[in-house]
PDB file of C-alpha atoms in Angstrom:
ATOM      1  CA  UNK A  25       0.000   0.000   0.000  1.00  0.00           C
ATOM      2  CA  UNK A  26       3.141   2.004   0.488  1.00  0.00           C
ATOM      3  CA  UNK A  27       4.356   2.025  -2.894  1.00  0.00           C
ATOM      4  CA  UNK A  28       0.727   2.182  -4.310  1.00  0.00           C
ATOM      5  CA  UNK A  29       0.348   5.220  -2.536  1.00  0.00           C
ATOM      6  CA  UNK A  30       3.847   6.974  -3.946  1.00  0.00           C
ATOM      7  CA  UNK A  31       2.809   5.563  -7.653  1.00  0.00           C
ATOM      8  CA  UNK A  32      -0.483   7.160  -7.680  1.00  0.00           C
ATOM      9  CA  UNK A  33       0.617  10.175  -6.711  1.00  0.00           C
ATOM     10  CA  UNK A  34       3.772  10.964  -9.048  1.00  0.00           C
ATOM     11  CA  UNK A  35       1.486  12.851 -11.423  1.00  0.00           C
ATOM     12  CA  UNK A  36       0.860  15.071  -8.167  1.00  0.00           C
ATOM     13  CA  UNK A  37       4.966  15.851  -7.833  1.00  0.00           C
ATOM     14  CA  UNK A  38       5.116  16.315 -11.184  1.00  0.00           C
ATOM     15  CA  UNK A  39       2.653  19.282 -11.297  1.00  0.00           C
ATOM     16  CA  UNK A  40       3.475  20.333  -7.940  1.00  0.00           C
ATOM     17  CA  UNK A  41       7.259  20.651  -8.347  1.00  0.00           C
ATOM     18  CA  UNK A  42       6.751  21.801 -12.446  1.00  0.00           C
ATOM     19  CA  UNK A  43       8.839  18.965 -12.877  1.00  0.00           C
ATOM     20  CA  UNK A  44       9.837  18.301 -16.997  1.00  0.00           C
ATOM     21  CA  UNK A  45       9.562  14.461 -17.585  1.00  0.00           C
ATOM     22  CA  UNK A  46      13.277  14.104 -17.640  1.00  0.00           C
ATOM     23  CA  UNK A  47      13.590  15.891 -14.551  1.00  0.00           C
ATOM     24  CA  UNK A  48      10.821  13.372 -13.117  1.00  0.00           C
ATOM     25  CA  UNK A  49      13.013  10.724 -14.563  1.00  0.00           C
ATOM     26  CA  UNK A  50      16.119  11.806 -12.100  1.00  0.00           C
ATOM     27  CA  UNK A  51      13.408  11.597  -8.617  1.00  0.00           C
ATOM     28  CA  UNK A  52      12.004   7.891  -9.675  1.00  0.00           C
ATOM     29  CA  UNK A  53      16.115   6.362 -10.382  1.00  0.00           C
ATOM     30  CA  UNK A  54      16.803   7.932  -7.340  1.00  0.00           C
ATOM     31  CA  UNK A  55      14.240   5.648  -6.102  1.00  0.00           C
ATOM     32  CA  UNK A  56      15.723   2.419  -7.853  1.00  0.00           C
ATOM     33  CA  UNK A  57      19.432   3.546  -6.759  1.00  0.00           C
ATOM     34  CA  UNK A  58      18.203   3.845  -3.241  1.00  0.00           C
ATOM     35  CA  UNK A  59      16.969   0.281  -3.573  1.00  0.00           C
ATOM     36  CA  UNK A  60      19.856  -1.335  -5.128  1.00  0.00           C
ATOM     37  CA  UNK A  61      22.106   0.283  -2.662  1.00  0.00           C
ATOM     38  CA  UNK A  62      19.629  -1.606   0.119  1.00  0.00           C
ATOM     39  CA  UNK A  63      18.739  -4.822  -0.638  1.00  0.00           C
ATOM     40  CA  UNK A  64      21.858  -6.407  -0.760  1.00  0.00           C
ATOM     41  CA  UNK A  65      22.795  -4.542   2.606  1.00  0.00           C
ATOM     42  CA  UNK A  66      19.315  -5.738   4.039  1.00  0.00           C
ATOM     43  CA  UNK A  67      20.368  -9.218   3.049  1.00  0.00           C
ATOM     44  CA  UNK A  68      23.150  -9.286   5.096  1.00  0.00           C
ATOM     45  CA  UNK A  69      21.218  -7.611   8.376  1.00  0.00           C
ATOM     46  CA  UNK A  70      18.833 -10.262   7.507  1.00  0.00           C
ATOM     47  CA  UNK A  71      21.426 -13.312   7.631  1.00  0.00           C
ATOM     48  CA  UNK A  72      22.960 -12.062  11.094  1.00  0.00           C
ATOM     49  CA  UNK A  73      19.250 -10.895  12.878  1.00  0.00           C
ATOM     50  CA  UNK A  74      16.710 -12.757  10.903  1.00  0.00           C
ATOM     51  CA  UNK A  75      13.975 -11.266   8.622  1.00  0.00           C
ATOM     52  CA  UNK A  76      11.800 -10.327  11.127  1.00  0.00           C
ATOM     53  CA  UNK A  77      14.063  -8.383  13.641  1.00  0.00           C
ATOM     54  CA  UNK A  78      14.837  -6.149  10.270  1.00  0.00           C
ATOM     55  CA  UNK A  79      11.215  -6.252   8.485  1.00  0.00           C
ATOM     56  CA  UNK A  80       9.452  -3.684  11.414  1.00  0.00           C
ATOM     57  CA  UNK A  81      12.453  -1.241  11.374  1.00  0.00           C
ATOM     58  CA  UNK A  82      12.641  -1.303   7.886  1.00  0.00           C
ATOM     59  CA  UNK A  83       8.360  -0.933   7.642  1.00  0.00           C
ATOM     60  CA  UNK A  84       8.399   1.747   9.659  1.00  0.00           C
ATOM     61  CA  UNK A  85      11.038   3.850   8.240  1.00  0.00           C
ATOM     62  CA  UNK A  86       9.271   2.932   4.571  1.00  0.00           C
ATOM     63  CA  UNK A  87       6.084   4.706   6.204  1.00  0.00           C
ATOM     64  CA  UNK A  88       8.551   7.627   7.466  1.00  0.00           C
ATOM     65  CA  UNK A  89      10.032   7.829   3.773  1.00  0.00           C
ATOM     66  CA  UNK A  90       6.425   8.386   2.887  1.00  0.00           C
ATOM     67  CA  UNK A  91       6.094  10.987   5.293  1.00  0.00           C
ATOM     68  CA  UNK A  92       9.477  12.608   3.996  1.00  0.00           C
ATOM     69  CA  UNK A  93       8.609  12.620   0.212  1.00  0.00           C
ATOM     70  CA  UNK A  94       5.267  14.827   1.221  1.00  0.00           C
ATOM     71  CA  UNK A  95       6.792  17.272   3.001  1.00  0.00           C
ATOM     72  CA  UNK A  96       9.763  17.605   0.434  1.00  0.00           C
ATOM     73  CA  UNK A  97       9.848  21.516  -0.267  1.00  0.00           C
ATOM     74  CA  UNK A  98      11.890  21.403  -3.397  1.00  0.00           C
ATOM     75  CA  UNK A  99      13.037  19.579  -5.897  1.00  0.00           C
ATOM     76  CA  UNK A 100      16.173  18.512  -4.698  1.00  0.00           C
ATOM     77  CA  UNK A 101      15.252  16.928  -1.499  1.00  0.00           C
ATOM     78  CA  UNK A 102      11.959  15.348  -3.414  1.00  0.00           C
ATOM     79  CA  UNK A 103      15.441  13.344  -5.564  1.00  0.00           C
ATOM     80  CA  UNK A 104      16.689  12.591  -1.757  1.00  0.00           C
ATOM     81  CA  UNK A 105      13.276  11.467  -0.426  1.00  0.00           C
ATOM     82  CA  UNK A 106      13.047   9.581  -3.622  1.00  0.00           C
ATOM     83  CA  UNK A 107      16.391   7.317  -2.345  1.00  0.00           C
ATOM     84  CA  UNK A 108      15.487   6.917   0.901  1.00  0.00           C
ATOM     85  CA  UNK A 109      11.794   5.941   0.445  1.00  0.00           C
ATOM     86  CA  UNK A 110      13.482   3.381  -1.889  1.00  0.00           C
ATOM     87  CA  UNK A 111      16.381   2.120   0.081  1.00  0.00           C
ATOM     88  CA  UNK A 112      13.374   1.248   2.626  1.00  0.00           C
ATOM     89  CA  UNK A 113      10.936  -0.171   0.021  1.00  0.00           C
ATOM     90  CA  UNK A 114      14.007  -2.139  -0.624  1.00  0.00           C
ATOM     91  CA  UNK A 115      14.664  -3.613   2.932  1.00  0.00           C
ATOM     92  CA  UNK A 116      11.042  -4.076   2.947  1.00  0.00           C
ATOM     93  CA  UNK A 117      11.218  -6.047   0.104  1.00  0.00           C
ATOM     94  CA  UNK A 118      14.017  -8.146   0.987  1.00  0.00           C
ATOM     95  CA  UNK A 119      12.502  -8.627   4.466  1.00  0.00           C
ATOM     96  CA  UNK A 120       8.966  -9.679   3.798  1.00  0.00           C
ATOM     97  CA  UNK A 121      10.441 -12.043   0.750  1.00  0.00           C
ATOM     98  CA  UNK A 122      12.646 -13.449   3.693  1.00  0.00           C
ATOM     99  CA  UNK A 123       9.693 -13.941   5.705  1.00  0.00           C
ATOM    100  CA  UNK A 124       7.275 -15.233   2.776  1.00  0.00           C
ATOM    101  CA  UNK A 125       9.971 -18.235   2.514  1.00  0.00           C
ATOM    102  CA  UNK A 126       9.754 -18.583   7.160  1.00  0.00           C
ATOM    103  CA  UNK A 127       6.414 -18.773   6.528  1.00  0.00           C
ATOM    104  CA  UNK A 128       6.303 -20.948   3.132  1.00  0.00           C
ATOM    105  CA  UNK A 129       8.601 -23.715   4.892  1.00  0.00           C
ATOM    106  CA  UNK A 130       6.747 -23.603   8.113  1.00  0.00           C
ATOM    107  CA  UNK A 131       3.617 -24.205   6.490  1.00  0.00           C
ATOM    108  CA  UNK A 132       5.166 -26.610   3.738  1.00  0.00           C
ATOM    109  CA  UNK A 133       2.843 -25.105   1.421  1.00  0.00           C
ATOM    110  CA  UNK A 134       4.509 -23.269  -1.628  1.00  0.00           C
ATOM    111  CA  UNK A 135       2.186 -19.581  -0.975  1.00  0.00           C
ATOM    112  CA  UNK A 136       5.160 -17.351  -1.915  1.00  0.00           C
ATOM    113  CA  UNK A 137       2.714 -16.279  -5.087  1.00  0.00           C
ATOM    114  CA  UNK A 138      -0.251 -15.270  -2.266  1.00  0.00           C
ATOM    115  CA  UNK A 139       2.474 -12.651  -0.657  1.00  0.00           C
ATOM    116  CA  UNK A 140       3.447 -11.128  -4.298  1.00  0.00           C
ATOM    117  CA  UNK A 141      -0.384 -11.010  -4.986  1.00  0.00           C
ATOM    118  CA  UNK A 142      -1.230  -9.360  -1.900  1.00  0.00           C
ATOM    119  CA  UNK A 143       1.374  -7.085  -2.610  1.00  0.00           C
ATOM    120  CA  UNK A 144       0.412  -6.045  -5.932  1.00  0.00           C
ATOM    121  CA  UNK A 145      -3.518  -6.228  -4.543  1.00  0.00           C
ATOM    122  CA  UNK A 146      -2.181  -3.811  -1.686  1.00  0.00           C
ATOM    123  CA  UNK A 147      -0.797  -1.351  -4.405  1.00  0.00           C
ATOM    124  CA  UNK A 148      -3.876  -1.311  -6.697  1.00  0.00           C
ATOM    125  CA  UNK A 149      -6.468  -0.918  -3.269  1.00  0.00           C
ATOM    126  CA  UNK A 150      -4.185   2.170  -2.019  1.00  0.00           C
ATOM    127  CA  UNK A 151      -4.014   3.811  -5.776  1.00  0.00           C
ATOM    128  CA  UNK A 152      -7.659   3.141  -6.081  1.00  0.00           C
ATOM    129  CA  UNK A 153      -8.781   5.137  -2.816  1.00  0.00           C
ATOM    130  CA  UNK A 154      -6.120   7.779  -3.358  1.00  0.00           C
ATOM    131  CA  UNK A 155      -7.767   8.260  -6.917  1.00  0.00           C
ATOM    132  CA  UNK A 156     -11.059   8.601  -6.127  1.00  0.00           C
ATOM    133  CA  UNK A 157      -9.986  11.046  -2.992  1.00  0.00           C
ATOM    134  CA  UNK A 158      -8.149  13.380  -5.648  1.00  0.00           C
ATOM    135  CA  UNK A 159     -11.177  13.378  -7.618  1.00  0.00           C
ATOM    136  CA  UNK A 160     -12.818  14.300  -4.878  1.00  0.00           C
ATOM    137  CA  UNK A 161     -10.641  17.456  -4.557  1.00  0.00           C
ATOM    138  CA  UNK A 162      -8.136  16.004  -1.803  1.00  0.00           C
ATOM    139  CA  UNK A 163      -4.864  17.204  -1.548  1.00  0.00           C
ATOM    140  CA  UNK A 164      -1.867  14.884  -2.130  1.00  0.00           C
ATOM    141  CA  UNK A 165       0.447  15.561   0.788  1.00  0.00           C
ATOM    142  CA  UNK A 166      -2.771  15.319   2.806  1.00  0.00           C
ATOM    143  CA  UNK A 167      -3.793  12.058   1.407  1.00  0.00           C
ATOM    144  CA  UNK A 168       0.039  10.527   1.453  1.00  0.00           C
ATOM    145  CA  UNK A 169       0.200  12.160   5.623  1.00  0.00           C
ATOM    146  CA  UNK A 170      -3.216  10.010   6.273  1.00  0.00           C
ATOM    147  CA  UNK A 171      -1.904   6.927   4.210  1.00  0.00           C
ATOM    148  CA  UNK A 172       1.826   7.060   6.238  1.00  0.00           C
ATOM    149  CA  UNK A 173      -0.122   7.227   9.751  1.00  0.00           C
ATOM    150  CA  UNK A 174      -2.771   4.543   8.574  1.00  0.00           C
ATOM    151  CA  UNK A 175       0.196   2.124   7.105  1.00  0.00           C
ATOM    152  CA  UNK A 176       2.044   2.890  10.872  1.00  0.00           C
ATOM    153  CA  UNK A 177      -0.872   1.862  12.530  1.00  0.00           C
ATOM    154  CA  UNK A 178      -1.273  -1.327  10.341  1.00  0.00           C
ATOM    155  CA  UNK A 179       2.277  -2.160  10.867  1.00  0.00           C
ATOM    156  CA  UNK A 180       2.446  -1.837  14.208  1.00  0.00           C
ATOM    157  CA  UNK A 181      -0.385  -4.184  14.734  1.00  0.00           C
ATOM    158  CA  UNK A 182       1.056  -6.870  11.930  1.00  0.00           C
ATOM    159  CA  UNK A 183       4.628  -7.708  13.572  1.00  0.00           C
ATOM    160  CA  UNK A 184       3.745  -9.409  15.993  1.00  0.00           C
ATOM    161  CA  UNK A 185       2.235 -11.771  13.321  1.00  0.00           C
ATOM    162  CA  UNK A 186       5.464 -12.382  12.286  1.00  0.00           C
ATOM    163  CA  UNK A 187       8.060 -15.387  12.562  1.00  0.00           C
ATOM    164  CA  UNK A 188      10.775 -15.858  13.701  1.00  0.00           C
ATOM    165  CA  UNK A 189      13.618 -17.138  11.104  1.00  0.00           C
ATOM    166  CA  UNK A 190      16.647 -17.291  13.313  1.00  0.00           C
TER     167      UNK A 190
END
């Protein structure tokens, strides 16, 4: 929902920020450098603590990043939000796929496919409601504030749902 949430509302930066579509292009691979840089890091905090000791540190700072890239007051720290929200989104990833597989082998059922479909289910729910609240004259930065303390909230009560993996 975190990601869904940043993807329908990139037409909002863009307008807000007069942003060119090049200059758009420089804010979203800041978002795929943040998240190279990341995962492979996460991978090794995973291997030492396990996926779930990383997985609420690195939700909550993804719901943080969220925070960050709607208060971003120009262009240059809207590129900076752009690599931390997806350094997190990439210790997220790494984290949950980590915990898909705890989950997967303690089930010994093969449900990896359920996570990635809830996943892209999540992202399609959040751009859904964010698009209808835009039509309904919301602002963005309101909208992505509301989203950040909702998705806090839902972490918060998810991790202790979690399994261990050490």
């Amino acid at each position: 929902m975190t990601f869904g949430t940043w993807a329908a509302l990139i037409p909002s930066f863009q307008q807000r920020f007069g942003l060119s579509d090049g200059q758009l292009s420089w804010v979203l691979f800041g978002l795929v450098l943040g998240a190279l840089i990341s995962m492979p890091l996460t991978g090794q905090l995973i291997a030492r603590w396990g996926s779930r000791t990383i997985a609420l540190p690195a939700a909550l700072a993804f719901c943080a990043a969220l925070t960050v890239l709607a208060l971003a007051p120009n262009y240059a720290t809207l590129i900076a939000a752009a690599v931390l929200f997806g350094a997190v989104k990439g210790a997220v990833d790494v984290s949950i796929n980590v915990q898909a597989i705890t989950v997967e082998n303690a089930i010994e059922k093969p449900i990896i496919s359920s996570f990635q479909a809830f996943w892209s289910l999540g992202g399609l729910g959040a751009a859904f409601l964010l698009s209808i609240a835009m039509n309904h004259g919301f602002p963005a930065t309101l909208l992505m504030l509301a989203m950040a303390v909702f998705l806090l909230l839902l972490t918060l009560s998810a991790f202790d749902r979690l399994l261990s993996d050490r």
